[in-house]
Coordinates of C-alpha atoms and ligand atoms in Angstrom, one line a residue:
X268 CA -24.1 13.5 -31.7
X269 CA -27.8 12.0 -31.8
X270 CA -29.2 8.6 -32.0
X271 CA -29.1 8.7 -35.8
X272 CA -25.3 9.4 -35.6
X273 CA -24.8 6.9 -32.9
X274 CA -26.1 4.1 -35.3
X275 CA -23.6 5.3 -38.0
X276 CA -20.6 5.4 -35.6
X277 CA -21.5 2.2 -33.9
X278 CA -21.3 0.4 -37.2
X279 CA -17.9 2.1 -37.8
X280 CA -16.9 0.8 -34.3
X281 CA -18.2 -2.6 -35.1
X282 CA -16.0 -2.8 -38.3
X283 CA -13.1 -1.2 -36.4
X284 CA -13.5 -4.0 -33.5
X285 CA -13.4 -6.8 -36.2
X286 CA -10.1 -5.4 -37.8
X287 CA -8.6 -4.8 -34.4
X288 CA -9.3 -8.7 -33.2
X289 CA -8.1 -10.0 -36.6
X290 CA -4.9 -8.2 -36.4
X291 CA -4.1 -8.5 -32.6
X292 CA -1.3 -11.2 -33.2
X293 CA 0.7 -8.5 -35.0
X294 CA 0.8 -6.4 -32.1
X295 CA 3.0 -6.8 -29.1
X296 CA 1.0 -7.9 -26.3
X297 CA 2.4 -5.0 -23.9
X298 CA 2.8 -2.0 -25.5
X299 CA 6.3 -0.3 -25.8
X300 CA 5.3 2.8 -23.9
X301 CA 6.7 4.6 -20.9
X302 CA 4.7 6.4 -18.1
X303 CA 3.1 9.8 -19.0
X304 CA 3.8 9.3 -22.8
X305 CA 0.4 9.1 -23.6
X306 CA -0.9 11.9 -21.3
X307 CA 1.5 14.3 -23.0
X308 CA 0.0 14.1 -26.1
X309 CA -3.4 15.2 -24.7
X310 CA -4.6 18.8 -24.5
X311 CA -4.5 20.2 -21.1
X312 CA -8.0 21.3 -21.0
X313 CA -11.4 20.1 -22.4
X314 CA -12.7 21.9 -25.6
X315 CA -15.3 24.7 -25.3
X316 CA -16.8 23.9 -28.5
X317 CA -18.0 20.5 -29.9
X318 CA -15.6 18.8 -31.9
X319 CA -16.5 16.6 -34.9
X320 CA -16.8 13.0 -34.3
X321 CA -14.4 12.2 -37.2
X322 CA -11.6 14.1 -35.3
X323 CA -12.4 12.2 -32.2
X324 CA -12.6 8.8 -33.8
X325 CA -9.3 9.6 -35.6
X326 CA -7.4 10.6 -32.4
X327 CA -8.8 7.3 -30.7
X328 CA -7.4 5.2 -33.7
X329 CA -4.0 7.2 -33.4
X330 CA -3.4 7.2 -29.7
X331 CA -5.3 4.4 -27.9
X332 CA -4.6 1.0 -29.5
X333 CA -0.7 1.6 -29.5
X334 CA -0.8 2.5 -25.9
X335 CA -2.9 -0.5 -24.7
X336 CA -2.1 -3.9 -23.1
X337 CA -4.1 -6.3 -25.2
X338 CA -5.9 -8.5 -23.0
X339 CA -7.7 -10.0 -25.7
X340 CA -4.3 -11.0 -27.7
X341 CA -4.1 -14.7 -28.0
X342 CA -0.6 -14.8 -26.5
X343 CA -1.8 -13.0 -23.2
X344 CA -0.4 -15.4 -20.6
X345 CA -0.1 -13.0 -17.8
X346 CA -2.1 -12.6 -14.5
X347 CA -5.5 -14.2 -15.2
X348 CA -7.6 -13.6 -18.2
X349 CA -10.2 -11.0 -18.6
X350 CA -12.0 -12.7 -21.6
X351 CA -14.6 -11.1 -23.8
X352 CA -16.2 -13.5 -26.2
X353 CA -17.9 -11.8 -29.1
X354 CA -21.4 -12.6 -28.0
X355 CA -20.8 -11.1 -24.5
X356 CA -19.7 -7.8 -26.3
X357 CA -22.8 -7.8 -28.3
X358 CA -24.7 -8.2 -25.1
X359 CA -22.8 -5.2 -23.6
X360 CA -23.8 -3.0 -26.6
X361 CA -27.6 -4.1 -26.2
X362 CA -27.4 -3.2 -22.5
X363 CA -25.7 0.0 -23.2
X364 CA -28.4 0.9 -25.7
X365 CA -31.1 0.2 -23.0
X366 CA -28.7 1.9 -20.4
X367 CA -31.1 0.8 -17.5
X368 CA -30.2 0.8 -13.8
X369 CA -31.1 -2.4 -12.1
X370 CA -31.4 -1.4 -8.6
X371 CA -35.0 -2.9 -7.9
X372 CA -37.0 -5.4 -9.8
X373 CA -39.3 -2.3 -10.8
X374 CA -36.4 -0.3 -12.4
X375 CA -35.4 -3.4 -14.6
X376 CA -37.7 -6.4 -14.5
X377 CA -35.9 -8.0 -17.4
X378 CA -32.5 -7.5 -15.8
X379 CA -33.5 -8.8 -12.4
X380 CA -35.4 -12.1 -13.6
X381 CA -32.6 -13.0 -16.1
X382 CA -30.1 -12.5 -13.2
X383 CA -32.1 -14.8 -11.1
X384 CA -32.2 -17.4 -13.9
X385 CA -28.5 -16.9 -14.9
X386 CA -27.6 -17.8 -11.4
X387 CA -29.7 -20.7 -11.4
X388 CA -28.3 -21.9 -14.7
X389 CA -24.5 -21.3 -13.5
X390 CA -25.3 -23.2 -10.2
X391 CA -26.4 -26.1 -12.3
X392 CA -23.4 -25.7 -15.0
X393 CA -20.9 -25.9 -12.0
X394 CA -22.5 -28.8 -10.2
X395 CA -23.7 -26.8 -7.1
X396 CA -27.0 -27.6 -5.7
X397 CA -30.1 -26.1 -7.0
X398 CA -31.0 -24.6 -3.3
X399 CA -28.1 -22.0 -4.1
X400 CA -29.5 -18.5 -4.7
X401 CA -26.8 -15.6 -5.7
X402 CA -26.3 -12.4 -7.3
X403 CA -23.8 -10.6 -10.0
X404 CA -21.3 -8.1 -8.5
X405 CA -18.6 -6.0 -10.3
X406 CA -15.6 -7.8 -9.0
X407 CA -14.7 -10.6 -6.6
X408 CA -13.2 -8.1 -4.2
X409 CA -16.8 -6.7 -3.8
X410 CA -18.3 -10.1 -3.3
X411 CA -15.7 -11.3 -0.7
X412 CA -16.3 -7.6 1.1
X413 CA -20.0 -8.5 1.1
X414 CA -19.2 -11.8 2.7
X415 CA -16.9 -10.5 5.3
X416 CA -19.4 -8.0 6.3
X417 CA -21.8 -10.7 6.6
X418 CA -19.5 -12.8 8.8
X419 CA -19.0 -9.6 11.0
X420 CA -22.4 -9.0 11.4
X421 CA -23.8 -12.4 11.8
X422 CA -21.0 -12.8 14.6
X423 CA -22.2 -9.6 16.4
X424 CA -25.8 -10.4 15.9
X425 CA -26.2 -7.2 13.8
X426 CA -25.0 -5.1 16.7
X427 CA -22.0 -3.8 14.3
X428 CA -24.5 -2.0 12.0
X429 CA -26.2 -0.4 14.8
X430 CA -23.7 0.5 17.2
X431 CA -20.4 0.4 15.5
X432 CA -17.5 -1.5 16.4
X433 CA -15.8 0.4 19.1
X434 CA -17.3 -1.7 21.8
X435 CA -17.2 -4.9 20.3
X436 CA -14.7 -7.7 20.8
X437 CA -11.9 -8.5 18.3
X438 CA -13.5 -10.0 15.4
X439 CA -11.3 -12.8 13.8
X440 CA -11.5 -14.1 10.3
X441 CA -9.2 -17.0 8.9
X442 CA -7.9 -17.8 5.6
X443 CA -4.6 -19.4 4.2
X444 CA -1.5 -17.7 3.5
X445 CA -2.4 -18.3 -0.3
X446 CA -5.3 -16.2 -0.5
X447 CA -5.7 -13.1 -2.6
X448 CA -5.2 -9.5 -1.2
X449 CA -8.8 -8.7 -2.1
X450 CA -9.4 -10.5 1.5
X451 CA -7.1 -8.2 3.4
X452 CA -8.7 -5.2 1.7
X453 CA -11.9 -6.4 2.8
X454 CA -11.0 -7.0 6.3
X455 CA -9.7 -3.4 6.3
X456 CA -12.7 -2.0 4.8
X457 CA -15.0 -3.7 7.1
X458 CA -13.1 -2.2 10.1
X459 CA -12.0 -5.5 11.4
X460 CA -8.3 -4.6 11.0
X461 CA -5.6 -6.5 9.2
X462 CA -4.3 -7.8 12.6
X463 CA -7.6 -9.9 12.9
X464 CA -7.0 -11.5 9.5
X465 CA -5.5 -14.8 10.8
X466 CA -3.2 -16.4 8.3
X467 CA -3.2 -20.0 8.7
X468 CA -0.1 -21.7 7.2
X469 CA -0.4 -24.0 4.4
X470 CA 1.1 -27.7 4.0
X471 CA 3.2 -28.9 1.0
X472 CA 0.1 -29.3 -0.9
X473 CA -0.6 -25.7 -0.6
X474 CA -3.9 -26.4 1.3
X475 CA -4.5 -24.6 4.7
X476 CA -3.4 -26.8 7.7
X477 CA -6.8 -27.4 9.0
X478 CA -5.7 -28.8 12.5
X479 CA -3.9 -25.1 12.8
X480 CA -7.1 -23.5 11.7
X481 CA -9.0 -25.5 14.5
X482 CA -6.3 -24.6 17.0
X483 CA -6.3 -20.8 16.1
X484 CA -9.9 -20.7 16.6
X485 CA -10.0 -22.3 19.9
X486 CA -7.0 -20.1 21.0
X487 CA -9.0 -17.0 20.0
X488 CA -12.2 -18.2 21.9
X489 CA -10.1 -18.7 24.9
X490 CA -8.5 -15.3 24.6
X491 CA -12.0 -13.6 24.3
X492 CA -11.9 -12.8 20.7
X493 CA -14.8 -13.3 18.6
X494 CA -14.2 -15.9 15.6
X495 CA -16.7 -14.9 12.8
X496 CA -15.7 -16.7 9.5
X497 CA -13.3 -18.7 7.2
X498 CA -12.2 -17.8 3.8
X499 CA -11.2 -20.9 1.7
X500 CA -9.2 -20.6 -1.4
X501 CA -10.2 -22.5 -4.4
X502 CA -7.3 -21.6 -6.9
X503 CA -5.0 -19.0 -5.6
X504 CA -3.8 -16.3 -7.8
X505 CA -0.1 -16.6 -7.0
X506 CA 0.3 -20.5 -8.0
X507 CA -3.1 -21.8 -7.9
X508 CA -3.2 -23.1 -4.4
X509 CA -6.5 -25.0 -3.3
X510 CA -7.6 -25.6 0.3
X511 CA -9.2 -28.9 1.1
X512 CA -12.4 -27.4 1.0
X513 CA -14.4 -30.1 2.6
X514 CA -12.1 -30.4 5.6
X515 CA -11.9 -26.5 5.9
X516 CA -15.6 -26.0 5.8
X517 CA -16.0 -29.0 8.4
X518 CA -13.6 -27.1 10.9
X519 CA -15.4 -23.9 10.5
X520 CA -18.9 -25.6 10.8
X521 CA -17.8 -27.3 14.0
X522 CA -17.3 -23.8 15.4
X523 CA -20.3 -22.3 13.9
X524 CA -18.7 -19.9 11.6
X525 CA -19.7 -18.4 8.2
X526 CA -17.8 -19.6 5.3
X527 CA -17.1 -18.0 1.9
X528 CA -15.1 -19.9 -0.8
X529 CA -13.0 -17.5 -3.3
X530 CA -13.0 -19.4 -6.5
X531 CA -12.6 -16.1 -8.7
X532 CA -10.4 -17.9 -11.2
X533 CA -10.8 -21.6 -11.0
X534 CA -14.6 -21.5 -10.6
X535 CA -15.2 -21.4 -14.2
X536 CA -13.3 -24.8 -14.8
X537 CA -16.0 -26.4 -12.7
X538 CA -18.4 -26.7 -15.6
X539 CA -16.2 -29.5 -16.6
X540 CA -16.9 -32.4 -14.1
X541 CA -13.4 -33.9 -14.1
X542 CA -12.0 -30.7 -12.5
X543 CA -14.8 -30.6 -9.6
X544 CA -12.6 -33.0 -7.3
X545 CA -10.4 -29.7 -6.8
X546 CA -13.3 -28.1 -4.6
X547 CA -14.7 -31.2 -3.3
X548 CA -17.3 -30.3 -0.5
X549 CA -17.9 -26.8 -1.9
X550 CA -21.7 -27.5 -1.5
X551 CA -21.2 -26.9 2.2
X552 CA -20.3 -23.3 1.8
X553 CA -22.4 -20.4 2.8
X554 CA -20.9 -18.0 0.1
X555 CA -19.0 -18.8 -3.1
X556 CA -17.2 -16.3 -5.7
X557 CA -16.4 -16.8 -9.0
X558 CA -15.6 -14.3 -12.0
X559 CA -17.2 -15.3 -15.3
X560 CA -15.2 -12.5 -16.5
X561 CA -11.9 -14.2 -16.1
X562 CA -12.1 -17.6 -17.8
X563 CA -15.9 -18.0 -19.0
X564 CA -15.9 -15.2 -21.7
X565 CA -18.4 -12.9 -20.0
X566 CA -16.8 -9.2 -20.7
X567 CA -15.4 -7.6 -17.8
X568 CA -17.0 -6.9 -15.3
X569 CA -19.0 -9.6 -14.1
X570 CA -18.4 -11.5 -10.7
X571 CA -21.1 -14.2 -9.6
X572 CA -21.7 -14.8 -5.8
X573 CA -23.6 -17.9 -4.7
X574 CA -25.3 -17.9 -1.5
X575 CA -26.8 -20.9 0.4
X576 CA -28.9 -18.6 2.3
X577 CA -29.2 -14.8 1.2
X578 CA -31.0 -13.9 4.5
X579 CA -27.7 -13.0 6.5
X580 CA -26.2 -11.0 3.5
X581 CA -29.6 -9.1 2.8
X582 CA -29.8 -8.4 6.9
X583 CA -26.3 -7.1 6.8
X584 CA -26.5 -4.9 3.4
X585 CA -30.2 -4.4 2.8
X586 CA -32.0 -1.1 3.4
X587 CA -35.2 -0.1 2.0
X588 CA -36.2 3.7 2.5
X589 CA -39.5 5.1 1.4
X590 CA -38.1 6.1 -1.9
X591 CA -37.2 2.7 -2.7
X592 CA -40.3 0.9 -1.9
X593 CA -42.2 -0.8 -4.6
X594 CA -45.5 -0.1 -3.9
X595 CA -47.6 -3.1 -3.3
X596 CA -44.6 -5.6 -3.9
X597 CA -42.6 -6.0 -0.8
X598 CA -41.7 -9.8 -1.5
X599 CA -39.9 -9.3 -4.6
X600 CA -36.0 -9.7 -5.0
X601 CA -34.3 -6.2 -5.2
X602 CA -30.7 -7.2 -5.7
X603 CA -29.3 -3.8 -4.5
X604 CA -30.2 -5.1 -1.2
X605 CA -27.7 -8.2 -1.7
X606 CA -24.8 -5.8 -2.9
X607 CA -22.8 -2.7 -2.0
X608 CA -23.7 -0.2 -4.4
X609 CA -27.4 0.9 -5.0
X610 CA -27.0 1.4 -8.6
X611 CA -26.4 -1.8 -10.7
X612 CA -25.6 -2.6 -14.4
X613 CA -27.3 -5.2 -16.4
X614 CA -24.7 -7.7 -16.3
X615 CA -26.9 -10.7 -16.6
X616 CA -27.5 -10.1 -20.5
X617 CA -23.8 -11.2 -21.2
X618 CA -24.0 -14.4 -19.3
X619 CA -27.3 -15.3 -21.1
X620 CA -25.6 -14.5 -24.5
X621 CA -22.6 -16.5 -23.9
X622 CA -24.2 -19.4 -22.5
X623 CA -26.3 -19.8 -25.3
X624 CA -23.9 -18.7 -28.1
X625 CA -21.2 -21.2 -27.0
X626 CA -23.2 -23.8 -25.1
X627 CA -21.6 -25.4 -22.1
X628 CA -19.9 -27.8 -24.4
X629 CA -18.3 -25.1 -26.3
X630 CA -17.0 -23.4 -23.1
X631 CA -15.8 -26.7 -21.6
X632 CA -13.8 -27.4 -24.9
X633 CA -11.9 -24.2 -24.7
X634 CA -11.0 -24.6 -21.0
X635 CA -10.1 -28.3 -21.3
X636 CA -7.9 -27.1 -24.3
X637 CA -6.2 -24.5 -22.1
X638 CA -5.6 -27.1 -19.3
X639 CA -4.1 -29.5 -21.9
X640 CA -1.9 -26.9 -23.7
X641 CA -0.5 -25.6 -20.4
X642 CA 0.5 -28.9 -19.5
X643 CA 2.4 -29.4 -23.0
X644 CA 3.9 -25.9 -22.5
X645 CA 4.9 -26.8 -19.0
X646 CA 6.8 -30.1 -20.3
X647 CA 8.5 -28.1 -23.0
X648 CA 9.7 -25.5 -20.6
X649 CA 10.8 -28.3 -18.1
X650 CA 13.1 -29.6 -20.9
X651 CA 14.9 -26.2 -21.6
X652 CA 18.5 -25.7 -20.5
X653 CA 18.6 -23.5 -17.5
X654 CA 14.8 -23.5 -16.7
X655 CA 13.3 -25.3 -13.5
X656 CA 9.5 -25.7 -12.9
X657 CA 8.7 -24.2 -9.4
X658 CA 5.1 -25.2 -9.1
X659 CA 3.5 -27.8 -11.4
X660 CA 0.3 -26.9 -13.5
X661 CA -2.8 -26.5 -11.3
X662 CA -5.5 -26.4 -14.1
X663 CA -3.7 -24.0 -16.4
X664 CA -1.3 -22.1 -14.1
X665 CA 2.3 -22.9 -13.4
X666 CA 5.5 -21.1 -12.4
X667 CA 9.1 -21.6 -13.3
X668 CA 12.6 -19.9 -12.8
X669 CA 15.5 -19.2 -15.0
X670 CA 19.1 -20.5 -13.8
X671 CA 17.6 -20.8 -10.2
X672 CA 18.5 -17.0 -9.7
X673 CA 16.0 -14.4 -8.8
X674 CA 18.1 -11.8 -10.8
X675 CA 18.4 -13.9 -13.8
X676 CA 14.6 -14.8 -13.7
X677 CA 13.6 -11.3 -13.4
X678 CA 15.9 -10.1 -16.2
X679 CA 14.5 -12.6 -18.4
X680 CA 11.0 -11.5 -17.6
X681 CA 11.7 -7.9 -18.6
X682 CA 13.2 -9.0 -22.0
X683 CA 10.2 -11.6 -22.5
X684 CA 7.7 -8.5 -22.1
X685 CA 9.9 -5.8 -23.8
X686 CA 10.0 -8.4 -26.9
X687 CA 6.2 -8.4 -26.8
X688 CA 5.5 -11.7 -28.6
X689 CA 4.1 -13.0 -25.5
X690 CA 3.1 -11.5 -22.1
X691 CA 3.9 -13.2 -18.7
X692 CA 4.0 -11.9 -15.1
X693 CA 5.6 -12.6 -11.8
X694 CA 5.0 -13.7 -8.4
X695 CA 7.2 -14.8 -5.3
X696 CA 6.5 -18.5 -4.0
X697 CA 8.1 -19.5 -0.8
X698 CA 10.5 -16.5 -1.0
X699 CA 11.6 -17.0 -4.6
X700 CA 10.9 -14.8 -7.6
X701 CA 9.2 -16.9 -10.3
X702 CA 7.4 -16.4 -13.4
X703 CA 3.9 -17.4 -13.7
X704 CA 2.4 -18.7 -16.9
X705 CA -1.5 -19.3 -17.3
X706 CA -3.4 -20.2 -20.2
X707 CA -7.0 -18.9 -20.7
X708 CA -7.5 -16.4 -23.5
X709 CA -10.8 -17.2 -25.3
X710 CA -9.2 -17.4 -28.9
X711 CA -5.9 -19.0 -28.2
X712 CA -4.6 -21.8 -30.2
X713 CA -2.1 -24.6 -29.2
X714 CA 0.2 -22.9 -31.6
X715 CA 0.0 -19.5 -29.5
X716 CA 0.7 -21.6 -26.1
X717 CA 3.6 -23.3 -27.5
X718 CA 5.2 -20.1 -28.8
X719 CA 6.0 -19.5 -25.1
X720 CA 8.8 -22.2 -25.1
X721 CA 10.0 -20.7 -28.4
X722 CA 10.1 -17.2 -27.2
X723 CA 12.2 -18.5 -24.0
X724 CA 14.4 -20.5 -26.2
X725 CA 15.1 -17.6 -28.7
X726 CA 15.9 -15.1 -25.8
X727 CA 17.9 -17.4 -23.8
X728 CA 19.9 -18.5 -26.8
X729 CA 20.7 -14.9 -28.1
X730 CA 22.4 -14.4 -24.6
Ligands
PLP253 C1 -8.7 -12.2 -9.7 C2 -8.9 -12.6 -8.1 C3 -9.4 -12.0 -7.4 C4 -10.0 -10.5 -7.6 O1 -10.8 -10.4 -8.6 P1 -11.6 -9.1 -9.0 O2 -12.7 -9.4 -9.7 O3 -10.5 -8.3 -9.7 O4 -11.8 -8.3 -7.8 C5 -9.6 -12.5 -6.0 N1 -9.4 -13.7 -5.9 C6 -8.8 -14.5 -6.7 C7 -8.6 -16.0 -6.3 C8 -8.6 -13.9 -8.0 O5 -7.9 -14.8 -8.8

């Protein structure tokens, strides 16, 4: 295959993509396949001789779509969305065509400078002060790991990077019991240890008890431990919990701790000013992460980390060996020094395309609709016999139970997803099995959202 063939097949792929998206509603959201079924249909070894692209493409069409969970399906209400607006897909194709590597300014000037400008655009779009710098990572997990490593090194005055942790005091990091498992993972990778992630209980509002936070930091200091940072939750994955960001950051600041806000999902909603009360005080954070790949339409992967001051993170992660010097240009931004991998994709291009192709008003209209329709679906489900709402909508996320029973709720969820018209997932809340519903797919309509109470009615009436 050469570049002429690539052009021909790219046109074929573009037509295939259009038909795939046009017909998504006819497909079950989650495919009716069992583990191992697809693998069993592939040869055990790679071919010795080249195969015609016709055959490869035909096998793709025959095997892949029917064994795919369709994240772009308009009736995908599981997890959180991973939206891919068409304009972002186009940008990815162009980034693929260039196939550059954006580790240094010198290796990708356009990617580097568009990234800087997109961070500025997004800070303004979310109502953050213009002083925030930032960078783009693959995932919120990576951004949070960077923030945790920065907390560790800042507290150790960068001794950890030099001497390791064996002689260090116990580093302590604080977060609520509603935070995402990516924080636990980051704590483990950073060598801090799960036992030193102090999970502060939440109040009835699901916000961290800030008095308990203050007491925990004081007790740790007295015990000779080293408090290093606080991670605040702005839209928890389970049921959408929000900490009182202003109060949480205030406690952290009073103890001189570094702060990171995890707004991976909810951050996108902050392009609409009426939702910003949910993370009031966020401008006081040292670091904030949000995933434009979730709710803003930038194809996976794309996680934005804002930094009030990039210096501590660069001091933690930045290395500049001889072979990565840009001769005569020592003052430029080289984003690999802000992130974990050296190699970096040109992710800023899809943000540029999405923000321009839909405009902030177009993106706000979608998110506002999602929140409104989630409220309508919530009201309809609350009225269905046998159903109880467990957590009320936070933005577009709420949870419910059936017959107030773990077994009945779980059995119903299995039937819903085997049925395939819609896709929902579960969590546990205060010890109870609940079904989560979130609305956020880029192309979903009110009718798609209201199909959820219809399917629930159907499946529970049938027995
Ligand atoms: C989705 C999510 C994450 C993890 O995001 P990745 O980009 O997949 O690592 C972290 N925190 C919250 C609140 C999330 O919703």
